[in-house]
């Protein structure tokens, strides 16, 4: 199982490859706001753990294991953003909040949140009712 730091790198690498077709050390460093030397060290660790294949000066590619984990992490991030929007969290807080909680939830909790989001998405009146209840509580 990857560490939270490894997850951040895998998620970023997966997104870059999905968006650009490749992931360079400089792009990863910029996206994660870390030094390129830190990226190189983590890439070597991810290579050792079979999440990617890295060749110095040639770049990297995600293995099947790395692609599967990267997609899972991106999906988790998106689900948590959707969940926070659904329950009425202010837009300006969502990214920071997701970054703060995503590594601290079990996959069981993620599955339960996914079920709850689906419950709300199946009937818009449920979201309206949730907003009404929240408004009542805010006014108490």
PDB file of C-alpha atoms in Angstrom:
ATOM      1  CA  UNK A   1       0.000   0.000   0.000  1.00  0.00           C
ATOM      2  CA  UNK A   2       1.444   3.388  -0.937  1.00  0.00           C
ATOM      3  CA  UNK A   3       2.076   6.069   1.678  1.00  0.00           C
ATOM      4  CA  UNK A   4       0.093   9.348   1.508  1.00  0.00           C
ATOM      5  CA  UNK A   5       3.105  11.004  -0.128  1.00  0.00           C
ATOM      6  CA  UNK A   6       3.376   8.233  -2.711  1.00  0.00           C
ATOM      7  CA  UNK A   7      -0.346   8.621  -3.381  1.00  0.00           C
ATOM      8  CA  UNK A   8       0.100  12.344  -4.076  1.00  0.00           C
ATOM      9  CA  UNK A   9       2.844  11.594  -6.588  1.00  0.00           C
ATOM     10  CA  UNK A  10       0.910   8.784  -8.275  1.00  0.00           C
ATOM     11  CA  UNK A  11      -2.195  10.946  -8.539  1.00  0.00           C
ATOM     12  CA  UNK A  12      -0.198  13.840 -10.019  1.00  0.00           C
ATOM     13  CA  UNK A  13       1.673  11.587 -12.460  1.00  0.00           C
ATOM     14  CA  UNK A  14      -1.551   9.912 -13.557  1.00  0.00           C
ATOM     15  CA  UNK A  15      -3.219  13.300 -14.152  1.00  0.00           C
ATOM     16  CA  UNK A  16      -0.245  14.635 -16.117  1.00  0.00           C
ATOM     17  CA  UNK A  17      -0.084  11.574 -18.357  1.00  0.00           C
ATOM     18  CA  UNK A  18      -3.844  11.728 -18.869  1.00  0.00           C
ATOM     19  CA  UNK A  19      -3.728  15.442 -19.755  1.00  0.00           C
ATOM     20  CA  UNK A  20      -0.425  15.730 -21.665  1.00  0.00           C
ATOM     21  CA  UNK A  21       0.542  12.189 -22.560  1.00  0.00           C
ATOM     22  CA  UNK A  22       3.677  12.377 -20.420  1.00  0.00           C
ATOM     23  CA  UNK A  23       4.907  13.432 -16.985  1.00  0.00           C
ATOM     24  CA  UNK A  24       8.211  15.261 -16.570  1.00  0.00           C
ATOM     25  CA  UNK A  25      10.022  15.699 -13.279  1.00  0.00           C
ATOM     26  CA  UNK A  26       9.676  19.485 -13.577  1.00  0.00           C
ATOM     27  CA  UNK A  27       5.893  19.236 -14.114  1.00  0.00           C
ATOM     28  CA  UNK A  28       5.492  16.920 -11.143  1.00  0.00           C
ATOM     29  CA  UNK A  29       7.623  19.200  -8.954  1.00  0.00           C
ATOM     30  CA  UNK A  30       5.641  22.269  -9.975  1.00  0.00           C
ATOM     31  CA  UNK A  31       2.281  20.575  -9.400  1.00  0.00           C
ATOM     32  CA  UNK A  32       3.226  19.268  -5.970  1.00  0.00           C
ATOM     33  CA  UNK A  33       5.291  22.332  -5.032  1.00  0.00           C
ATOM     34  CA  UNK A  34       8.405  20.309  -4.230  1.00  0.00           C
ATOM     35  CA  UNK A  35      12.008  20.339  -5.452  1.00  0.00           C
ATOM     36  CA  UNK A  36      12.884  18.265  -8.534  1.00  0.00           C
ATOM     37  CA  UNK A  37      15.379  16.281  -6.439  1.00  0.00           C
ATOM     38  CA  UNK A  38      12.497  15.174  -4.183  1.00  0.00           C
ATOM     39  CA  UNK A  39      10.550  14.080  -7.257  1.00  0.00           C
ATOM     40  CA  UNK A  40      13.489  12.025  -8.512  1.00  0.00           C
ATOM     41  CA  UNK A  41      13.815  10.261  -5.158  1.00  0.00           C
ATOM     42  CA  UNK A  42      10.108   9.450  -5.062  1.00  0.00           C
ATOM     43  CA  UNK A  43      10.086   8.285  -8.684  1.00  0.00           C
ATOM     44  CA  UNK A  44      12.909   5.892  -7.844  1.00  0.00           C
ATOM     45  CA  UNK A  45      10.890   4.569  -4.892  1.00  0.00           C
ATOM     46  CA  UNK A  46       7.766   4.182  -7.061  1.00  0.00           C
ATOM     47  CA  UNK A  47       9.875   2.371  -9.653  1.00  0.00           C
ATOM     48  CA  UNK A  48      11.204   0.013  -6.982  1.00  0.00           C
ATOM     49  CA  UNK A  49       7.621  -0.692  -5.835  1.00  0.00           C
ATOM     50  CA  UNK A  50       6.511  -1.423  -9.442  1.00  0.00           C
ATOM     51  CA  UNK A  51       4.154   1.541  -9.835  1.00  0.00           C
ATOM     52  CA  UNK A  52       6.179   2.922 -12.733  1.00  0.00           C
ATOM     53  CA  UNK A  53       9.226   2.345 -14.863  1.00  0.00           C
ATOM     54  CA  UNK A  54      11.775   5.131 -14.778  1.00  0.00           C
ATOM     55  CA  UNK A  55      14.772   5.561 -17.019  1.00  0.00           C
ATOM     56  CA  UNK A  56      17.035   8.463 -16.183  1.00  0.00           C
ATOM     57  CA  UNK A  57      16.892  11.182 -18.875  1.00  0.00           C
ATOM     58  CA  UNK A  58      14.238   9.208 -20.781  1.00  0.00           C
ATOM     59  CA  UNK A  59      11.189   9.658 -18.595  1.00  0.00           C
ATOM     60  CA  UNK A  60       8.734   7.373 -16.954  1.00  0.00           C
ATOM     61  CA  UNK A  61       5.701   5.248 -17.697  1.00  0.00           C
ATOM     62  CA  UNK A  62       3.138   3.908 -15.280  1.00  0.00           C
ATOM     63  CA  UNK A  63       2.885   0.159 -14.957  1.00  0.00           C
ATOM     64  CA  UNK A  64      -0.523  -1.526 -14.933  1.00  0.00           C
ATOM     65  CA  UNK A  65      -0.373  -1.385 -11.119  1.00  0.00           C
ATOM     66  CA  UNK A  66       0.512   2.331 -11.260  1.00  0.00           C
ATOM     67  CA  UNK A  67      -2.268   3.154 -13.729  1.00  0.00           C
ATOM     68  CA  UNK A  68      -4.817   1.271 -11.656  1.00  0.00           C
ATOM     69  CA  UNK A  69      -3.747   3.027  -8.444  1.00  0.00           C
ATOM     70  CA  UNK A  70      -3.487   6.433 -10.150  1.00  0.00           C
ATOM     71  CA  UNK A  71      -7.024   6.137 -11.511  1.00  0.00           C
ATOM     72  CA  UNK A  72      -8.313   5.009  -8.147  1.00  0.00           C
ATOM     73  CA  UNK A  73      -6.703   8.037  -6.464  1.00  0.00           C
ATOM     74  CA  UNK A  74      -8.040  10.489  -9.059  1.00  0.00           C
ATOM     75  CA  UNK A  75     -11.507   8.944  -8.718  1.00  0.00           C
ATOM     76  CA  UNK A  76     -11.291   9.205  -4.908  1.00  0.00           C
ATOM     77  CA  UNK A  77     -10.335  12.884  -5.163  1.00  0.00           C
ATOM     78  CA  UNK A  78     -13.210  13.608  -7.544  1.00  0.00           C
ATOM     79  CA  UNK A  79     -15.685  11.703  -5.343  1.00  0.00           C
ATOM     80  CA  UNK A  80     -14.669  13.682  -2.268  1.00  0.00           C
ATOM     81  CA  UNK A  81     -15.009  16.971  -4.176  1.00  0.00           C
ATOM     82  CA  UNK A  82     -18.479  15.907  -5.325  1.00  0.00           C
ATOM     83  CA  UNK A  83     -19.428  14.860  -1.803  1.00  0.00           C
ATOM     84  CA  UNK A  84     -18.338  18.168  -0.274  1.00  0.00           C
ATOM     85  CA  UNK A  85     -20.232  20.112  -2.968  1.00  0.00           C
ATOM     86  CA  UNK A  86     -23.303  17.962  -2.355  1.00  0.00           C
ATOM     87  CA  UNK A  87     -23.339  18.665   1.372  1.00  0.00           C
ATOM     88  CA  UNK A  88     -22.895  22.392   0.800  1.00  0.00           C
ATOM     89  CA  UNK A  89     -19.237  23.084   1.557  1.00  0.00           C
ATOM     90  CA  UNK A  90     -18.173  26.448   0.125  1.00  0.00           C
ATOM     91  CA  UNK A  91     -16.385  26.129  -3.210  1.00  0.00           C
ATOM     92  CA  UNK A  92     -13.296  27.984  -1.978  1.00  0.00           C
ATOM     93  CA  UNK A  93     -12.797  25.388   0.777  1.00  0.00           C
ATOM     94  CA  UNK A  94     -13.309  22.203  -1.207  1.00  0.00           C
ATOM     95  CA  UNK A  95      -9.825  21.631  -2.688  1.00  0.00           C
ATOM     96  CA  UNK A  96      -8.037  22.274   0.601  1.00  0.00           C
ATOM     97  CA  UNK A  97     -10.499  20.119   2.523  1.00  0.00           C
ATOM     98  CA  UNK A  98     -10.168  17.216   0.089  1.00  0.00           C
ATOM     99  CA  UNK A  99      -6.386  17.430   0.316  1.00  0.00           C
ATOM    100  CA  UNK A 100      -6.704  17.380   4.085  1.00  0.00           C
ATOM    101  CA  UNK A 101      -8.935  14.324   4.368  1.00  0.00           C
ATOM    102  CA  UNK A 102      -8.309  12.085   1.379  1.00  0.00           C
ATOM    103  CA  UNK A 103      -5.397  10.173   2.912  1.00  0.00           C
ATOM    104  CA  UNK A 104      -7.127   9.689   6.242  1.00  0.00           C
ATOM    105  CA  UNK A 105     -10.207   7.807   5.100  1.00  0.00           C
ATOM    106  CA  UNK A 106     -10.364   4.053   4.688  1.00  0.00           C
ATOM    107  CA  UNK A 107     -11.495   2.624   1.370  1.00  0.00           C
ATOM    108  CA  UNK A 108     -14.578   1.393   3.255  1.00  0.00           C
ATOM    109  CA  UNK A 109     -15.407   5.002   4.179  1.00  0.00           C
ATOM    110  CA  UNK A 110     -14.826   6.053   0.568  1.00  0.00           C
ATOM    111  CA  UNK A 111     -17.287   3.384  -0.593  1.00  0.00           C
ATOM    112  CA  UNK A 112     -19.886   4.591   1.928  1.00  0.00           C
ATOM    113  CA  UNK A 113     -19.431   8.199   0.754  1.00  0.00           C
ATOM    114  CA  UNK A 114     -19.812   7.020  -2.836  1.00  0.00           C
ATOM    115  CA  UNK A 115     -23.107   5.349  -1.896  1.00  0.00           C
ATOM    116  CA  UNK A 116     -24.316   8.505  -0.151  1.00  0.00           C
ATOM    117  CA  UNK A 117     -23.453  10.686  -3.156  1.00  0.00           C
ATOM    118  CA  UNK A 118     -25.332   8.258  -5.404  1.00  0.00           C
ATOM    119  CA  UNK A 119     -28.322   8.430  -3.031  1.00  0.00           C
ATOM    120  CA  UNK A 120     -28.434  12.228  -3.363  1.00  0.00           C
ATOM    121  CA  UNK A 121     -27.869  12.128  -7.129  1.00  0.00           C
ATOM    122  CA  UNK A 122     -30.787   9.767  -7.725  1.00  0.00           C
ATOM    123  CA  UNK A 123     -33.315  12.309  -6.467  1.00  0.00           C
ATOM    124  CA  UNK A 124     -32.619  16.062  -6.573  1.00  0.00           C
ATOM    125  CA  UNK A 125     -35.272  16.668  -3.898  1.00  0.00           C
ATOM    126  CA  UNK A 126     -32.940  14.966  -1.426  1.00  0.00           C
ATOM    127  CA  UNK A 127     -30.308  17.664  -2.033  1.00  0.00           C
ATOM    128  CA  UNK A 128     -32.968  20.338  -1.622  1.00  0.00           C
ATOM    129  CA  UNK A 129     -34.074  18.793   1.675  1.00  0.00           C
ATOM    130  CA  UNK A 130     -30.470  18.641   2.881  1.00  0.00           C
ATOM    131  CA  UNK A 131     -29.997  22.327   2.036  1.00  0.00           C
ATOM    132  CA  UNK A 132     -33.230  23.186   3.872  1.00  0.00           C
ATOM    133  CA  UNK A 133     -32.102  21.328   7.004  1.00  0.00           C
ATOM    134  CA  UNK A 134     -28.670  22.945   6.858  1.00  0.00           C
ATOM    135  CA  UNK A 135     -30.261  26.386   6.540  1.00  0.00           C
ATOM    136  CA  UNK A 136     -32.456  25.672   9.579  1.00  0.00           C
ATOM    137  CA  UNK A 137     -29.426  24.617  11.622  1.00  0.00           C
ATOM    138  CA  UNK A 138     -27.477  27.706  10.523  1.00  0.00           C
ATOM    139  CA  UNK A 139     -30.339  29.899  11.732  1.00  0.00           C
ATOM    140  CA  UNK A 140     -30.556  28.338  15.201  1.00  0.00           C
TER     141      UNK A 140
END
